Coordinates of C-alpha atoms and ligand atoms in Angstrom, one line a residue:
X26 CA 15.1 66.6 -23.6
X27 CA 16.1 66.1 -20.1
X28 CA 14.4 68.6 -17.4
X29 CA 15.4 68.9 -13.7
X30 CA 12.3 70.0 -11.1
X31 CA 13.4 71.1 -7.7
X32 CA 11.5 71.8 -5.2
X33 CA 13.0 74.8 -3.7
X34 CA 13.5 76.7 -0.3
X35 CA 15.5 73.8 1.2
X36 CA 19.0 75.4 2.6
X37 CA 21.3 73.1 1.1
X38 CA 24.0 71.4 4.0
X39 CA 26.5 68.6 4.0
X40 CA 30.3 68.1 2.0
X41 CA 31.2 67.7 -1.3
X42 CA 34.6 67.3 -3.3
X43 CA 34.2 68.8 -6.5
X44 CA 35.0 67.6 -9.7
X45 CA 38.2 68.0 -11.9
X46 CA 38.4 71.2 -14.2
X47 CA 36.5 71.1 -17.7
X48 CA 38.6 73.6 -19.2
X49 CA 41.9 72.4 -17.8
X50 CA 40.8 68.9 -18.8
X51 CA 40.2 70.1 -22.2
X52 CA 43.3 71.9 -23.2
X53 CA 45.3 68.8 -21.8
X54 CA 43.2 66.5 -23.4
X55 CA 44.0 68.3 -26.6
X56 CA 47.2 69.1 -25.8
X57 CA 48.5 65.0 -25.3
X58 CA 48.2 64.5 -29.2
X59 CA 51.6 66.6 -29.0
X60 CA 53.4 62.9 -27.6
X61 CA 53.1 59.8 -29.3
X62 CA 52.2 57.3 -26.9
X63 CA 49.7 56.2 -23.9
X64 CA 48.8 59.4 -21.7
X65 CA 46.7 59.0 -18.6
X66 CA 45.0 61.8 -16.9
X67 CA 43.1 61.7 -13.8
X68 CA 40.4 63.4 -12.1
X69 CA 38.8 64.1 -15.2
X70 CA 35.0 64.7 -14.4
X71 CA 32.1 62.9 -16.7
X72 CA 30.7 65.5 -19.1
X73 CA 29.5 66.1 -22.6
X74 CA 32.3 68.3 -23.4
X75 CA 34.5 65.9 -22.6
X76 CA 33.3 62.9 -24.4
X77 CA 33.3 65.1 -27.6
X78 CA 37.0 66.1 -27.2
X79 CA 37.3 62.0 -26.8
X80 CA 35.4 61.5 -29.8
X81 CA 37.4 63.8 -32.0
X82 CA 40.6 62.2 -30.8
X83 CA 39.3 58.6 -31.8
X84 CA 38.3 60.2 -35.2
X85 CA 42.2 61.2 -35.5
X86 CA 43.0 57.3 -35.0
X87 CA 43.7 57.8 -31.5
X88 CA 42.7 55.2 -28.8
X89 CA 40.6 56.8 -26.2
X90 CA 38.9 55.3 -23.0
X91 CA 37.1 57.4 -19.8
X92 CA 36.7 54.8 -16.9
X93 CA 35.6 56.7 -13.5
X94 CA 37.7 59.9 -13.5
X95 CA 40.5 58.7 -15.3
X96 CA 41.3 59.4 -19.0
X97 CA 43.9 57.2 -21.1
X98 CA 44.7 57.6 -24.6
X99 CA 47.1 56.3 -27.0
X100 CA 48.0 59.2 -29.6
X101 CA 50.6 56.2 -31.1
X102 CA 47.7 55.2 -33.9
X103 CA 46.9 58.7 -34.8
X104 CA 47.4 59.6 -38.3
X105 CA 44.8 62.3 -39.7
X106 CA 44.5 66.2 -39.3
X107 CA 41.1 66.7 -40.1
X108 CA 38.8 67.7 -37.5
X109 CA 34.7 66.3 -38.8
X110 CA 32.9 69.6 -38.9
X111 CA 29.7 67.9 -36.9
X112 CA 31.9 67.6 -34.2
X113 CA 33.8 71.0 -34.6
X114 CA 29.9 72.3 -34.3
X115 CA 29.2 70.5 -31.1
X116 CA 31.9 71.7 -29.0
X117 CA 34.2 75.2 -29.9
X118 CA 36.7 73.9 -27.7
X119 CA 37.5 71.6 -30.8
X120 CA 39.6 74.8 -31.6
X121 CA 42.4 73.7 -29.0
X122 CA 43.9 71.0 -31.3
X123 CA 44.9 73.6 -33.7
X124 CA 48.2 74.0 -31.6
X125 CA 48.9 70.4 -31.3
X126 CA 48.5 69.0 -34.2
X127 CA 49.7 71.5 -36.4
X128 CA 53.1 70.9 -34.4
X129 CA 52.3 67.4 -34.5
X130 CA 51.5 66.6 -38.4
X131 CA 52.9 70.0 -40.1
X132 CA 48.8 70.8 -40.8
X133 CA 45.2 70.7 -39.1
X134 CA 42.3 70.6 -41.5
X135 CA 39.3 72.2 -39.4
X136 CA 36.6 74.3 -39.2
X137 CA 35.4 77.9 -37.8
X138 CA 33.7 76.8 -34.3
X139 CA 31.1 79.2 -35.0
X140 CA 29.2 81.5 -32.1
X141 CA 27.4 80.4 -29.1
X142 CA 24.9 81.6 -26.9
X143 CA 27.2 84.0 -25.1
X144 CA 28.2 85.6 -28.4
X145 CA 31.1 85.7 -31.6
X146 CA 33.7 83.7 -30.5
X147 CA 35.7 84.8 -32.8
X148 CA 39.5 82.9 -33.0
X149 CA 41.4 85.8 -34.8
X150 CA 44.1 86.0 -32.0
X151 CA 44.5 82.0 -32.3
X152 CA 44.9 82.4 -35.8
X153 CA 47.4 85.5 -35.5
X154 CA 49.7 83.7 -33.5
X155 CA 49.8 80.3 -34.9
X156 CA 50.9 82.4 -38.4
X157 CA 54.1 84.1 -36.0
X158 CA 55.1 80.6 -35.9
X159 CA 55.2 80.3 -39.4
X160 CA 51.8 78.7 -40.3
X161 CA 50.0 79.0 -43.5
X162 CA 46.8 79.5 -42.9
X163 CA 43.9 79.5 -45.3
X164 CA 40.5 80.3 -45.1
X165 CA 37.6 79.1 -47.4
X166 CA 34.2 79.9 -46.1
X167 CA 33.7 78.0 -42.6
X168 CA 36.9 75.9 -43.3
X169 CA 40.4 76.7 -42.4
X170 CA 43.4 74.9 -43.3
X171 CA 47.0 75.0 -41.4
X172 CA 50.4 74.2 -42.8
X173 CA 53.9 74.5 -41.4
X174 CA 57.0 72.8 -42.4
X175 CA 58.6 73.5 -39.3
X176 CA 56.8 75.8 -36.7
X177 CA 59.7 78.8 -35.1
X178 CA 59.7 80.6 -32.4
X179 CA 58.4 84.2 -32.1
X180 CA 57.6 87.3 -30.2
X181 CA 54.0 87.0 -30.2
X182 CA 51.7 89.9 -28.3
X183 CA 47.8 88.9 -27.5
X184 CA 45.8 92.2 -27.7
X185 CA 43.5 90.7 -25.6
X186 CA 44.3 87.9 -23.0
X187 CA 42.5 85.0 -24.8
X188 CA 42.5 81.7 -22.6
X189 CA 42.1 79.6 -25.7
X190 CA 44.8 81.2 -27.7
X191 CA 47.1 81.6 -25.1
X192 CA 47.0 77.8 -25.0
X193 CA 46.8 76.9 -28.3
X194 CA 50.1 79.3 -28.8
X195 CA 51.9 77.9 -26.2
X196 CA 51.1 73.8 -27.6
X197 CA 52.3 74.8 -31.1
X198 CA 55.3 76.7 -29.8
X199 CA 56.5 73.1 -27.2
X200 CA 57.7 71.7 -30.8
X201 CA 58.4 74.7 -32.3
X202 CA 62.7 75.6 -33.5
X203 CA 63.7 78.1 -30.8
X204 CA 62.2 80.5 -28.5
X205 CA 58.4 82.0 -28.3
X206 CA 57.7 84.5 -26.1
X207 CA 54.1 85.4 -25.3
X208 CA 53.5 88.7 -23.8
X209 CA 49.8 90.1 -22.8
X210 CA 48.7 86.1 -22.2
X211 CA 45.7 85.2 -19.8
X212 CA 46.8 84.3 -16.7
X213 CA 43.7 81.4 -15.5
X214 CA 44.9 78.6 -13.0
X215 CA 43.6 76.2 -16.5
X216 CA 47.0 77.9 -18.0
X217 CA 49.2 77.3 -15.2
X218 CA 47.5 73.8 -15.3
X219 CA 48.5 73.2 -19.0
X220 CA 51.8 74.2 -18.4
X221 CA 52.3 72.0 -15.6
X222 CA 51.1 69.2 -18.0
X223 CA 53.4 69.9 -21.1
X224 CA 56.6 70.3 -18.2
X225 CA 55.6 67.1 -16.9
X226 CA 56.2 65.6 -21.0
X227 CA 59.3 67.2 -21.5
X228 CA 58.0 70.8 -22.6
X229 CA 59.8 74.1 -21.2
X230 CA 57.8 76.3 -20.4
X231 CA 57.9 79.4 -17.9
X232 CA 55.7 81.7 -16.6
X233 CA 51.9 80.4 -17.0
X234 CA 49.9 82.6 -14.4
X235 CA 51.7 85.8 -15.5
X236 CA 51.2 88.0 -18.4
X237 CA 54.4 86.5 -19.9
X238 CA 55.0 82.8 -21.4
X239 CA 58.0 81.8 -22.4
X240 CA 58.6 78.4 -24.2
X241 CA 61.9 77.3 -25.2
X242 CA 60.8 73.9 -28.2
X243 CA 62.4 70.8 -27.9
X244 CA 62.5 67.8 -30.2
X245 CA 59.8 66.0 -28.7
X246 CA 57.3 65.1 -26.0
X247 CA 56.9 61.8 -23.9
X248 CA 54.1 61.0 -22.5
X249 CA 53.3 60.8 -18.7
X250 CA 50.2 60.4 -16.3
X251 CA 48.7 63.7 -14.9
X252 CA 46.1 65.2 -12.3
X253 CA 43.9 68.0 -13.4
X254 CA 43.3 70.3 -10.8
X255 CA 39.7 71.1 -9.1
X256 CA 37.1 73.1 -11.1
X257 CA 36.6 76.5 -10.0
X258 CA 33.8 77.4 -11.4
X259 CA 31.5 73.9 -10.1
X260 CA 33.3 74.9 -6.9
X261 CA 32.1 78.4 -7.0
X262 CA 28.4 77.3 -8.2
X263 CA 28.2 75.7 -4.9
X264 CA 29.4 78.2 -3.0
X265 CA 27.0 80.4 -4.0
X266 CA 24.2 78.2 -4.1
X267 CA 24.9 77.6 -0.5
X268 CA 24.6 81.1 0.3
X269 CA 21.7 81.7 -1.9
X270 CA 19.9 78.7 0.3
X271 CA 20.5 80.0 3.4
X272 CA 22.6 76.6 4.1
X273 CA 26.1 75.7 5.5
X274 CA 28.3 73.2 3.2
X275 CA 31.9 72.5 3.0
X276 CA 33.7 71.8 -0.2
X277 CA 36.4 69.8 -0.2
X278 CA 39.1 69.1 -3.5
X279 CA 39.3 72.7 -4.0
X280 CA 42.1 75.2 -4.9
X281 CA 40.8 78.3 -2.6
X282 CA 43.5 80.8 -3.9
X283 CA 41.7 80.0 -7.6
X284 CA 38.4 81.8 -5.8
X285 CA 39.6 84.9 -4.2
X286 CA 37.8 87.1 -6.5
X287 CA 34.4 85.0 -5.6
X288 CA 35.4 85.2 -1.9
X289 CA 35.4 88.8 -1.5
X290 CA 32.7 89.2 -3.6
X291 CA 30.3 86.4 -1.0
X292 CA 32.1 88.2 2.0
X293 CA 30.9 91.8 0.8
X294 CA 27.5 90.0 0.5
X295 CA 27.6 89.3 4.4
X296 CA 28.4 85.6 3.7
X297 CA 30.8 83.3 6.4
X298 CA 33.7 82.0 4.2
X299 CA 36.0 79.8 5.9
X300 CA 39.3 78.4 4.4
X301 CA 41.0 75.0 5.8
X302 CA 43.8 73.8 3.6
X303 CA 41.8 72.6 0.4
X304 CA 38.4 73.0 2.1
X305 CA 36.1 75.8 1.5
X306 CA 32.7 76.6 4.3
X307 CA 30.6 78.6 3.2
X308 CA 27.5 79.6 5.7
X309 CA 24.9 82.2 6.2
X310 CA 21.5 82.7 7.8
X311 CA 20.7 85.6 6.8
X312 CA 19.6 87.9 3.7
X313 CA 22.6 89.3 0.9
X314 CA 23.8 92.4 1.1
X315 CA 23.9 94.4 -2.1
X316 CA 27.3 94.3 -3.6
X317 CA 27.4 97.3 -5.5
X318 CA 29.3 96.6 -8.5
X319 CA 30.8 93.6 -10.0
X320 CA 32.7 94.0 -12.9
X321 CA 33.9 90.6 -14.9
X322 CA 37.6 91.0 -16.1
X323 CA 40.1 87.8 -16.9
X324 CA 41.8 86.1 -14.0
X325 CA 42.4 87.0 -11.2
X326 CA 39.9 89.5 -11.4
X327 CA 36.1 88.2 -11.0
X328 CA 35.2 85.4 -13.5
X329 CA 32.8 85.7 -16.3
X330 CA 32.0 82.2 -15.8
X331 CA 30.4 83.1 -12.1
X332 CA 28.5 86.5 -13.3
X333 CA 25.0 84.4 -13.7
X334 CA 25.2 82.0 -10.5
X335 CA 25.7 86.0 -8.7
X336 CA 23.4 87.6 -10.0
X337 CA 20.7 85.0 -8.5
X338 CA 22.1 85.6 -5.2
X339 CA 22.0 89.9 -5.6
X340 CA 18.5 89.2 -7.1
X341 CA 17.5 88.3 -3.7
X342 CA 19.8 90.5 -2.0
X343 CA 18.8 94.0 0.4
X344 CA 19.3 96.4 -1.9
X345 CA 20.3 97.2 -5.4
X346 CA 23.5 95.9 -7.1
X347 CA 25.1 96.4 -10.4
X348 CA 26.9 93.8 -12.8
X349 CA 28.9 94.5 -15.3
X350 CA 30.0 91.8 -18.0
X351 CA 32.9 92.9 -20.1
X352 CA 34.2 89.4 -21.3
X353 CA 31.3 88.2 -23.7
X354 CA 28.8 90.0 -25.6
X355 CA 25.7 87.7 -24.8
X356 CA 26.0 86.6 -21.2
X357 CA 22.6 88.1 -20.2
X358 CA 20.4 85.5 -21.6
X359 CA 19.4 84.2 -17.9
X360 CA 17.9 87.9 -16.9
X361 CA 14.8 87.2 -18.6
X362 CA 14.5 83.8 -17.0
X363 CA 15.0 84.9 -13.4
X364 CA 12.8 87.8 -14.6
X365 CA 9.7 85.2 -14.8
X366 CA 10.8 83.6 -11.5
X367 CA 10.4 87.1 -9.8
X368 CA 13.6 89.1 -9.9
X369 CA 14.0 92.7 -10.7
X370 CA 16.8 93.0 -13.3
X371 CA 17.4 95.8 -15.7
X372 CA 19.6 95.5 -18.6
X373 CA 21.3 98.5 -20.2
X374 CA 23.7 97.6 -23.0
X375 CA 26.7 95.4 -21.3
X376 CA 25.5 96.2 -17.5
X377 CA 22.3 95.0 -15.0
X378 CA 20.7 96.6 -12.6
X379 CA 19.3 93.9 -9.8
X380 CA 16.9 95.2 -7.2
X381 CA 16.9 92.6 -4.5
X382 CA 13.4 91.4 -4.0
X383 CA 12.7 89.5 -1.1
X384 CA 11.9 85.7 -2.6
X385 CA 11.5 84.2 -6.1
X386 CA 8.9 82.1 -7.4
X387 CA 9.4 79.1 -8.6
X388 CA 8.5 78.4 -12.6
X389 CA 9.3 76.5 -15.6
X390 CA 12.0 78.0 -17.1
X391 CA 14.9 77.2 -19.9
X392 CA 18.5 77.0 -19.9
X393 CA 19.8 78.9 -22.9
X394 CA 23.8 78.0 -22.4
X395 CA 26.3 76.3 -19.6
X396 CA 26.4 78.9 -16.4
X397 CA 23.0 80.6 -17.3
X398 CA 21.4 77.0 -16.5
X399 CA 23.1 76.6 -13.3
X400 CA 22.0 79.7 -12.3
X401 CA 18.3 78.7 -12.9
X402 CA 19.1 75.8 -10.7
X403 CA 20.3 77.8 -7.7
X404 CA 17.3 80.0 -8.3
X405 CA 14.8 77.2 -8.4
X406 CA 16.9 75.7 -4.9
X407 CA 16.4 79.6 -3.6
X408 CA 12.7 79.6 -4.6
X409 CA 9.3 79.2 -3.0
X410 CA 7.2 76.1 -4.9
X411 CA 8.6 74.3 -7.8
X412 CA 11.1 75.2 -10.4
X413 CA 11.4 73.0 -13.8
X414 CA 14.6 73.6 -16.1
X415 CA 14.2 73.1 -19.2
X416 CA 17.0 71.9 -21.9
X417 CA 19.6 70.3 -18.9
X418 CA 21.9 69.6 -21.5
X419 CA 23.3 72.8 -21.7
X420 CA 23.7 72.0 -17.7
X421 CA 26.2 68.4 -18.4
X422 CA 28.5 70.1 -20.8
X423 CA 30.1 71.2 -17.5
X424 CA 28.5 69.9 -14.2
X425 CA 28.8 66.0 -13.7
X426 CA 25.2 65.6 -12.7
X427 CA 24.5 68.2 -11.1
X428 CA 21.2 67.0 -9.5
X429 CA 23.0 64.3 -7.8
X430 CA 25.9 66.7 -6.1
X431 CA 23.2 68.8 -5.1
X432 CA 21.0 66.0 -3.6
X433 CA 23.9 65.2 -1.6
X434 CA 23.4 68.2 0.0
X435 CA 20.0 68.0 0.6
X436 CA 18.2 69.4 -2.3
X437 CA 14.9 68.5 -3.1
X438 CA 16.1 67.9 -7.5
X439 CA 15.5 65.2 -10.0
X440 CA 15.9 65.0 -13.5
X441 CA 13.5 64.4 -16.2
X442 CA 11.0 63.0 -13.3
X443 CA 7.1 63.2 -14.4
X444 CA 6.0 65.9 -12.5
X445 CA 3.0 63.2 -11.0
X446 CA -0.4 64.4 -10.7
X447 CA -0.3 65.1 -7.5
X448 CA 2.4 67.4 -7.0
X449 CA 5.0 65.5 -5.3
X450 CA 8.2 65.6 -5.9
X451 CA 9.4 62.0 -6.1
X452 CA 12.6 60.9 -3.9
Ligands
EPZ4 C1 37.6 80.1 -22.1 O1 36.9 80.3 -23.3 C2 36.7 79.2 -21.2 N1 36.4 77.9 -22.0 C3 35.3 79.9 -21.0 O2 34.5 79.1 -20.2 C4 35.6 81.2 -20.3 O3 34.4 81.9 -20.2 C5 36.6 82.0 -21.1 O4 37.8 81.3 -21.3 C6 37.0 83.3 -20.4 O5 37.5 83.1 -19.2 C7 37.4 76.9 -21.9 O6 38.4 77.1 -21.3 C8 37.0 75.7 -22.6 P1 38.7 83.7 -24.5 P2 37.7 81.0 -24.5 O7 39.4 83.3 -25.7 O8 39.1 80.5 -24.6 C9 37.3 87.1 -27.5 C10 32.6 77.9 -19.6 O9 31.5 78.4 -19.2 N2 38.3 86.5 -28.4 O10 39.4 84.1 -23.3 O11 36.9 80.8 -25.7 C11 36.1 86.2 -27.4 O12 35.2 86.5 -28.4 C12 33.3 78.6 -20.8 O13 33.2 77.0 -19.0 C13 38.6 87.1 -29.6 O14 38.1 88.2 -29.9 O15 37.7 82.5 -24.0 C14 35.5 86.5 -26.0 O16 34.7 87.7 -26.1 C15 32.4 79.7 -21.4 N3 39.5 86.6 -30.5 C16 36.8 86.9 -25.2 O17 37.8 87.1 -26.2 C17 40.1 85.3 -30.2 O18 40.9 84.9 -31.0 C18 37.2 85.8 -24.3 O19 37.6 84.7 -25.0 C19 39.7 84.7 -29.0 C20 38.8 85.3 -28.1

């Protein structure tokens, strides 16, 4: 398994344009199997998750290529609903073809995506609504099975504003006789994204970015070429490990208005923010501030998807801050990690305590899912000595080699390197 060792206490400095959005990318991957012909998508970044979601759609008889950042497939050969179980387990985000091709083929043959690392997962709202369009849905053990003759439109309420079910609602309901309305949806810049998408084949849609969707089906959907927009959480990993560093970088290819919640948060920290069109600086020199209490809600409010990369700065911060993770049951699982490195976290049911300490020691340490491993990275960047993360590929499902964007900025990281006898850090 692939490891990254930094050698830390470097303050990171330079520009970088960040990558397209994984979970726009995803959604929209998914969501061109609604149009029979060759769709191109751009700016689509190089990651594991992605090449599943690829793989999948060549296992449906699609033709699917990723050259650089662009995507093109041609849904015109596709002719199965079955999604292979192996590859429902290696990536939940499977569960977005639900939508599509059940308004595609009249049925998807899949299976339950299971839990991860940050908890259940369960898809019950998915399920709920895809039935108000007049799906049969059937469940044997892990396997589910979806039929509709014709999918019509509905009132449909989310009790909770699910990302993925707000999307895979809205894909079913493009094809879908008459009117859906969804009230309560989630309101991410990935929705607004999607939407933009579906409009841009013919879909009408209203509303993505608000609490209410409203999607008025049409016969069919052509395809066209489209531009994901910039990942807001890589963008936001940089920001903060910038700030974490000590350093002074410039992002460029961002969508600042998609980061206000992480802006404040950095600003109350004591960090310099400025904003320039799509360009984010971020700068400091000196020590966090405490921030004394983050609470993670859905968008706009601060991101669940951030919480870990925080906490590392607050660990290091003057003072003692609180975080408070509402969205997913098991997004702790860095604490004990940056616990070994030297931080002094607390964890009491759904809420940590982090006493800033004044550094963190570098160790060998293991990435347990996605954000918690990029927040081991910033930490080892942020610590004295070396840092070795363990089980990186946790890391690519949603950062296109990370070590290399960060070397960019001056980072003493490479992957999978021998640590050599003596010491050294190679490159
Ligand atoms: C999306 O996941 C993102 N993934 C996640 O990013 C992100 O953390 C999450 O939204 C919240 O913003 C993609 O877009 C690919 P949810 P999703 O449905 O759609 C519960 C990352 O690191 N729930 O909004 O799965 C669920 O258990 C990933 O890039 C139900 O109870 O998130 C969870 O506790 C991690 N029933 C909460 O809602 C359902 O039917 C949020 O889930 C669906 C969800």
């Amino acid at each position: 398994m692939d490891k990254l060792v930094i050698e830390g206490g470097q303050p990171l400095s330079g520009t970088i344009a960040i990558q397209g959005a994984k979970n726009a990318a995803l959604p929209i991957l998914a969501g061109s199997m609604l149009a029979s012909g060759t769709v191109v998508i751009d700016s689509v970044p190089q990651l594991l998750d992605i090449e599943v979601m690829l793989h999948i759609l060549q296992e449906l008889g699609c033709r699917a290529e990723h050259v650089g950042d662009t995507v093109t497939i041609n849904t015109a050969t596709a002719y199965q609903a079955h999604i292979p179980e192996k590859l429902m387990g290696q990536m939940r985000s499977s569960i977005f073809l639900m939508g599509p091709l059940l308004a595609r083929f009249g049925e998807v043959h899949l299976y339950q995506p299971g839990g991860c690392a940050i908890g259940e997962r369960k898809i019950d709202l998915h399920l709920e609504g895809l039935r108000s369009l007049g799906a049969e849905i059937e469940e044997y053990g892990d396997r589910i099975s979806c039929r509709a003759e014709k999918l019509r439109g509905a009132d449909i309420h989310l009790g909770f504003p699910s990302v993925g079910a707000t999307e895979n609602i809205m894909m079913a309901a493009t094809l879908a006789e008459g009117r859906t309305t969804i009230t309560g949806a989630a309101r991410e810049p990935e929705i607004q994204d999607l939407q933009h998408f579906l409009n841009a084949m013919g879909a009408r849609i209203i509303g993505a970015g608000t609490d209410t969707i409203t999607i008025e089906g049409v016969e069919s959907l052509t395809p066209c070429r489209y531009r994901v927009i910039p990942d807001r959480i890589v963008a936001g990993t940089v920001m903060v490990a910038a700030a974490a560093t000590k350093g002074k970088v410039t992002l460029t290819n961002t969508r600042p208005a998609h980061l206000s919640s992480l802006i404040h948060v950095l600003r109350r920290a004591g960090v310099g923010i400025g904003i320039e069109g799509d360009a984010i600086t971020v700068g400091t020199s000196a020590r966090p501030k405490a921030v004394e209490r983050i609470v993670t809600s859905p968008y706009p409010a601060f991101p669940t998807d951030l919480q870990s990369q925080v906490m590392v700065l607050l660990a290091l911060a003057d003072g003692t801050s609180i975080m408070k993770e509402t969205i997913f049951e098991g997004r702790f699982k860095h604490v004990d990690e940056l616990s070994r490195m030297g931080a002094d976290i607390r964890v009491d049911l759904n809420a940590a305590v982090i006493r800033g300490v004044s550094r963190l020691y570098g160790a060998t340490v293991e990435a347990t899912d996605l954000r918690a491993g990029a927040a081991l990275v910033i930490a080892g960047l942020a610590a004295n000595g070396r840092t070795v993360v363990e089980q990186v590929h946790h890391i690519d499902r949603g950062y296109d080699s990370i070590e290399s964007m960060l070397a960019r900025l001056g980072a003493r990281i490479v992957r999978s390197a021998p640590v050599p006898d003596n010491g050294a850090v190679p490159g």
